mmCIF file with all atom_site columns, C-alpha atoms in Angstrom:
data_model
loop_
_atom_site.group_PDB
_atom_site.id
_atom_site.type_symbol
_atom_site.label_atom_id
_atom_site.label_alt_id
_atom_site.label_comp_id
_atom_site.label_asym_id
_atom_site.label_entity_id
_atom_site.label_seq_id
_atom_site.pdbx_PDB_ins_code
_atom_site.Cartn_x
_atom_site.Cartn_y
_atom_site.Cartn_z
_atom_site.occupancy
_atom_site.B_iso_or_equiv
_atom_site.pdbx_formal_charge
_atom_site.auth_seq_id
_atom_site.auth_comp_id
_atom_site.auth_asym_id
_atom_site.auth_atom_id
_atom_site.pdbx_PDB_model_num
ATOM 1   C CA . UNK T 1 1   ? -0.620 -53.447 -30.219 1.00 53.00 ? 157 UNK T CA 1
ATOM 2   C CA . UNK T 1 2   ? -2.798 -54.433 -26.751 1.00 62.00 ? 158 UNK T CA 1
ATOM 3   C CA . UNK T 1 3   ? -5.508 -52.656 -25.654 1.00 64.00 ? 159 UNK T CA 1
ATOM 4   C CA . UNK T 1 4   ? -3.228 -51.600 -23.093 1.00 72.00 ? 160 UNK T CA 1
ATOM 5   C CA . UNK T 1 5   ? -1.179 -48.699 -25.073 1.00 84.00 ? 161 UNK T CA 1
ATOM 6   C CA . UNK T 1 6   ? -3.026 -45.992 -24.775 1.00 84.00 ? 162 UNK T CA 1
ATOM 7   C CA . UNK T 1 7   ? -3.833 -46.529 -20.902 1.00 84.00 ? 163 UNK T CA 1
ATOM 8   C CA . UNK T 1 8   ? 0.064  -46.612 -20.248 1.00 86.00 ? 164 UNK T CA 1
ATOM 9   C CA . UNK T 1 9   ? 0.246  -43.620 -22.267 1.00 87.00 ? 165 UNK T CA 1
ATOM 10  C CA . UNK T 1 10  ? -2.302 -42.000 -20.478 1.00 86.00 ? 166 UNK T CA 1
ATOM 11  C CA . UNK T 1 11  ? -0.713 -42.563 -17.073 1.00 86.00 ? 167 UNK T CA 1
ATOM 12  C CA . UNK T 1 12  ? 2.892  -41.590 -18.221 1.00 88.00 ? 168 UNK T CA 1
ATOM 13  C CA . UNK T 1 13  ? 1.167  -38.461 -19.126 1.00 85.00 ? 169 UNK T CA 1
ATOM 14  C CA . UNK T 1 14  ? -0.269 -37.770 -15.772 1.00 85.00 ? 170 UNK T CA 1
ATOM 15  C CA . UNK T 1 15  ? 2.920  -38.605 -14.255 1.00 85.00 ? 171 UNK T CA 1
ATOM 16  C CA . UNK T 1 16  ? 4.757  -36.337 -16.252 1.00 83.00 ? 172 UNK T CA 1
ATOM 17  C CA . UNK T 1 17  ? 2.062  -33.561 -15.634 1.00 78.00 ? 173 UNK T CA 1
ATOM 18  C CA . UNK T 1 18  ? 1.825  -33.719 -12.112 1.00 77.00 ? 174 UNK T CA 1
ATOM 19  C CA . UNK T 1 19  ? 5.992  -33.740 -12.118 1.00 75.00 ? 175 UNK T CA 1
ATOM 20  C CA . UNK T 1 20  ? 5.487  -30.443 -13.579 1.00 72.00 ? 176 UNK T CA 1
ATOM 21  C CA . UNK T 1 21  ? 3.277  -28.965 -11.741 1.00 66.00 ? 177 UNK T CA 1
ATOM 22  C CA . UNK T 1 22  ? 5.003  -30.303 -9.029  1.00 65.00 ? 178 UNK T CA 1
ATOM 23  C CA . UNK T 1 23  ? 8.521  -28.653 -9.951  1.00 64.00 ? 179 UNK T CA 1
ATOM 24  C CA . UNK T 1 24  ? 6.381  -25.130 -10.786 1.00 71.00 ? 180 UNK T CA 1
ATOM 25  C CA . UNK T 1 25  ? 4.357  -25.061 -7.715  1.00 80.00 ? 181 UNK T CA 1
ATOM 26  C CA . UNK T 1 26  ? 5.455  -21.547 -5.652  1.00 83.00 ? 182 UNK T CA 1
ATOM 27  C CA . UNK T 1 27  ? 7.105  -21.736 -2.902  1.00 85.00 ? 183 UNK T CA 1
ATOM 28  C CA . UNK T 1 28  ? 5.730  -20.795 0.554   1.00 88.00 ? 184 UNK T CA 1
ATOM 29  C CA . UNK T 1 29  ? 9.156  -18.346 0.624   1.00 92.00 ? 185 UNK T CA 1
ATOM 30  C CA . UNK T 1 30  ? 11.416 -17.280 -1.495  1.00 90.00 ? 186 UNK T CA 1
ATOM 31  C CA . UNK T 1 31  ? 12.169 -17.412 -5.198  1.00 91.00 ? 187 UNK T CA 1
ATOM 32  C CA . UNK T 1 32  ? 9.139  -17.400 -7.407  1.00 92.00 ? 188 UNK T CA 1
ATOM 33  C CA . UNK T 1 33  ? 8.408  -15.794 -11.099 1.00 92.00 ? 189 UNK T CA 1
ATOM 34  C CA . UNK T 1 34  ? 5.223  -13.666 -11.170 1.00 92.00 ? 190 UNK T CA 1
ATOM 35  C CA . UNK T 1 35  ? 3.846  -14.107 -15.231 1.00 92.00 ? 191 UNK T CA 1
ATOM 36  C CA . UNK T 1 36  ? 1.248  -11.396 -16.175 1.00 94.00 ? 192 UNK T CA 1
ATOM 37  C CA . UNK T 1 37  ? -1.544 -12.380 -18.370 1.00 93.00 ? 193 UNK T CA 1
ATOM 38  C CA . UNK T 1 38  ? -1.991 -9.010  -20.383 1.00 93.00 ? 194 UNK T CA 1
ATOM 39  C CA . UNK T 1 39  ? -1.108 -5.804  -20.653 1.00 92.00 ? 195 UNK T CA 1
ATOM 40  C CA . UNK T 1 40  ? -2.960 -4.547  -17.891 1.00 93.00 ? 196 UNK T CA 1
ATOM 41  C CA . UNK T 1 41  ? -1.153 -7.240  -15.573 1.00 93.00 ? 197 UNK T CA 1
ATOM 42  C CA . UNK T 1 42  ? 2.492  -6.346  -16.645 1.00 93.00 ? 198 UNK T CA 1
ATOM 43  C CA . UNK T 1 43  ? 1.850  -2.456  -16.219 1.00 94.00 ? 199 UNK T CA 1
ATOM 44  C CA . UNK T 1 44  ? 0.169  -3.294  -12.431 1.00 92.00 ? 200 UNK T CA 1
ATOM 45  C CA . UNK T 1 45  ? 2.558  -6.585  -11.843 1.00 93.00 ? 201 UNK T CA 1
ATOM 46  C CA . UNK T 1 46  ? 5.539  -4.268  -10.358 1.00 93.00 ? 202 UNK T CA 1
ATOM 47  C CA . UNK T 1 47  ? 3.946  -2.374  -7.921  1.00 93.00 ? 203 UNK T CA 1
ATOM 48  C CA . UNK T 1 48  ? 1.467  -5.366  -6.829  1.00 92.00 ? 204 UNK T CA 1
ATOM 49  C CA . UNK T 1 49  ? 4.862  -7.321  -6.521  1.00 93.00 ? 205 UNK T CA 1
ATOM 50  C CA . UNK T 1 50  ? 6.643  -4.540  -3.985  1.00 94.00 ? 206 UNK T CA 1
ATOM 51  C CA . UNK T 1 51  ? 3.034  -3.617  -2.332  1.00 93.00 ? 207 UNK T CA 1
ATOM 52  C CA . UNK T 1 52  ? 3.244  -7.172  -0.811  1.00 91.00 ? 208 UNK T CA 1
ATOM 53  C CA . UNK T 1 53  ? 6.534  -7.016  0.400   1.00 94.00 ? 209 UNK T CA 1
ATOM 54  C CA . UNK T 1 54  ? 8.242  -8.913  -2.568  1.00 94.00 ? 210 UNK T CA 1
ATOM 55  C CA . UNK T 1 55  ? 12.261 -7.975  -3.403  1.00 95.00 ? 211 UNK T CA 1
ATOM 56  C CA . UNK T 1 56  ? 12.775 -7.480  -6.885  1.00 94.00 ? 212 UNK T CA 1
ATOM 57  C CA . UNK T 1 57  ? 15.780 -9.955  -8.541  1.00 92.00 ? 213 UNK T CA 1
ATOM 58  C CA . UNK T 1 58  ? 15.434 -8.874  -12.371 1.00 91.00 ? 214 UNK T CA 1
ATOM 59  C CA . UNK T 1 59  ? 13.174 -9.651  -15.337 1.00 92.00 ? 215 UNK T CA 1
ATOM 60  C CA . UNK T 1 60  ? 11.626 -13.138 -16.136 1.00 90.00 ? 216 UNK T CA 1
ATOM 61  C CA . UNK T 1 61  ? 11.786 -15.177 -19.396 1.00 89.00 ? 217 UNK T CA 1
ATOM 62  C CA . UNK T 1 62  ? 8.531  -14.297 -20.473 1.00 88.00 ? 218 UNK T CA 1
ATOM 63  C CA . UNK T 1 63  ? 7.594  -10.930 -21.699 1.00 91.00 ? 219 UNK T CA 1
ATOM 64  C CA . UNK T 1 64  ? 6.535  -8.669  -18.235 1.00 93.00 ? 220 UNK T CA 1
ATOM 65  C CA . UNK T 1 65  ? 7.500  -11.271 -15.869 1.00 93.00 ? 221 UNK T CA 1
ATOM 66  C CA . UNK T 1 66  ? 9.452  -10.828 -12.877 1.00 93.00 ? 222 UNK T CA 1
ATOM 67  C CA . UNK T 1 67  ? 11.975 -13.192 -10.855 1.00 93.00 ? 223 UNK T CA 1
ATOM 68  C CA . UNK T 1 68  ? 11.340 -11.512 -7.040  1.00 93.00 ? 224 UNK T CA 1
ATOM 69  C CA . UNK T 1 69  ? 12.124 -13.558 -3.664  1.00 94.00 ? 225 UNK T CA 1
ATOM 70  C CA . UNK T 1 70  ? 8.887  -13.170 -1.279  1.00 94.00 ? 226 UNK T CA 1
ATOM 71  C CA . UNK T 1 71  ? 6.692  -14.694 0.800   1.00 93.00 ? 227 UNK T CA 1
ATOM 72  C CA . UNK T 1 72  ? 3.743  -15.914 -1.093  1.00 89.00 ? 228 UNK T CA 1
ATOM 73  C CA . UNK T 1 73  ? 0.996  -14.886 2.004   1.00 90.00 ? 229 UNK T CA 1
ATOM 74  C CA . UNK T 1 74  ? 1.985  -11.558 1.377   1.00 91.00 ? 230 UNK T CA 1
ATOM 75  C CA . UNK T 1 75  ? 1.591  -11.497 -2.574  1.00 89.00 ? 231 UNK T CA 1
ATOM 76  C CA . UNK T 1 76  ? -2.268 -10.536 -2.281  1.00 83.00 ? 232 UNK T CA 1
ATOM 77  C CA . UNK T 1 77  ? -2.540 -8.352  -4.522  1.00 78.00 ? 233 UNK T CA 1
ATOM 78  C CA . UNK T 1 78  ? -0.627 -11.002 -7.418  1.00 85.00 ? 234 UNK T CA 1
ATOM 79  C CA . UNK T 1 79  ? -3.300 -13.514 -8.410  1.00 83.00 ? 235 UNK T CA 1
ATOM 80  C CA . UNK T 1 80  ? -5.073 -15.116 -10.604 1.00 86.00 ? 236 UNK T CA 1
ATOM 81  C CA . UNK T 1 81  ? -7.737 -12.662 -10.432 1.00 86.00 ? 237 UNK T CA 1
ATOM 82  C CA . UNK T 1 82  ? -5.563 -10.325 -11.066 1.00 85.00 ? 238 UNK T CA 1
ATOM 83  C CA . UNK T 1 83  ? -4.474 -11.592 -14.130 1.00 90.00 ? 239 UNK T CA 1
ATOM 84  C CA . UNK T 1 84  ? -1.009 -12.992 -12.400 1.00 92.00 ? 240 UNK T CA 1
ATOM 85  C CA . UNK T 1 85  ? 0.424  -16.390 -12.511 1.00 89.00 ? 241 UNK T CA 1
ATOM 86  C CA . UNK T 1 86  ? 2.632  -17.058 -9.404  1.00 89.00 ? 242 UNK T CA 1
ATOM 87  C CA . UNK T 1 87  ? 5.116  -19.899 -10.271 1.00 88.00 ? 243 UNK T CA 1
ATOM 88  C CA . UNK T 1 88  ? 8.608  -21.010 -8.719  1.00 86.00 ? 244 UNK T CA 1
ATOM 89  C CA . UNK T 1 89  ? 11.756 -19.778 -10.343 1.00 83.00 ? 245 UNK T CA 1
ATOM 90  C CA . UNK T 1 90  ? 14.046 -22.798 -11.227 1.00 74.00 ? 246 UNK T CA 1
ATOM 91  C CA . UNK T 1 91  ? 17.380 -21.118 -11.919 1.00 74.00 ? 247 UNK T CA 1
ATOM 92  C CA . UNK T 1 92  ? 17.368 -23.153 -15.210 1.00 64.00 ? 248 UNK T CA 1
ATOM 93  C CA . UNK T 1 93  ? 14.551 -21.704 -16.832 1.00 64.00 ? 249 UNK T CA 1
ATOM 94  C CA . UNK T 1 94  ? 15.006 -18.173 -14.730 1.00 71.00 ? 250 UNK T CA 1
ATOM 95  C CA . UNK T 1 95  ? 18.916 -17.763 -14.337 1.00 66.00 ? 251 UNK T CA 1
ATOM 96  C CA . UNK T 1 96  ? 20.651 -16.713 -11.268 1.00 58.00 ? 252 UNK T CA 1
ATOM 97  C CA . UNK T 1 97  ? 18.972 -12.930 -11.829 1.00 46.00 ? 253 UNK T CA 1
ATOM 98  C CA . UNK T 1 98  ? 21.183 -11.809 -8.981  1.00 47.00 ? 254 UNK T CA 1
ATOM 99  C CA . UNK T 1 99  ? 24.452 -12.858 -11.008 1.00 43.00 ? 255 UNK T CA 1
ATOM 100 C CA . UNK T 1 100 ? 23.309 -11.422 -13.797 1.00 46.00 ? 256 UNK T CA 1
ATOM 101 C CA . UNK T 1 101 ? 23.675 -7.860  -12.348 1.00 42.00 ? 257 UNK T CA 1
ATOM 102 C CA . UNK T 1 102 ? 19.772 -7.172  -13.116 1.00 45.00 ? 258 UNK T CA 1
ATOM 103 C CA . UNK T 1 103 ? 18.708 -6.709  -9.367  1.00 43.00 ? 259 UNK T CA 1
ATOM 104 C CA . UNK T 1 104 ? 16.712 -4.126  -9.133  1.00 40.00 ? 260 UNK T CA 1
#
């Protein structure tokens, strides 16, 4: 084993991280998941979601998230800050909600 390994390792690993973040990233319109990082954020995520002019598709994967179509310079009151996570919403990890029947 070169000295070499654990620099190609290295690099694959930032490739593969900024793949992700890449295929996460929210859109500028349309489809994203909002993730709530407490309590606090799940009970206020709805509202904050609708306030800025979001349409509600159904229920995330993750425990208080939502799948909503949007524009993101709306969302202002779904941030960080707030305790909100805005991410895209890849049908494979967030289904077709709208199939689903869970449009609400």
């Amino acid at each position: 084993m070169d000295g070499r390994t654990p620099l190609t390792l290295a690099q694959i690993g930032m490739v593969v991280a900024v793949m992700l973040g890449l295929a996460f990233a929210p859109p500028a319109r349309g489809r994203m998941l909002l993730v709530p990082l407490s309590t606090r954020a799940a009970a206020m995520l709805p509202a904050a979601a609708v306030d800025g002019g979001a349409r509600l598709l159904g229920v995330g994967p993750f425990r208080g998230s939502l799948v909503i179509v949007a524009d993101r310079k709306r969302l202002g009151g779904v941030s960080l800050a707030d305790g909100m996570i805005i991410l895209s919403a890849p049908p494979l990890l967030c289904g077709a909600a709208e199939a689903k029947g869970q449009v609400t």
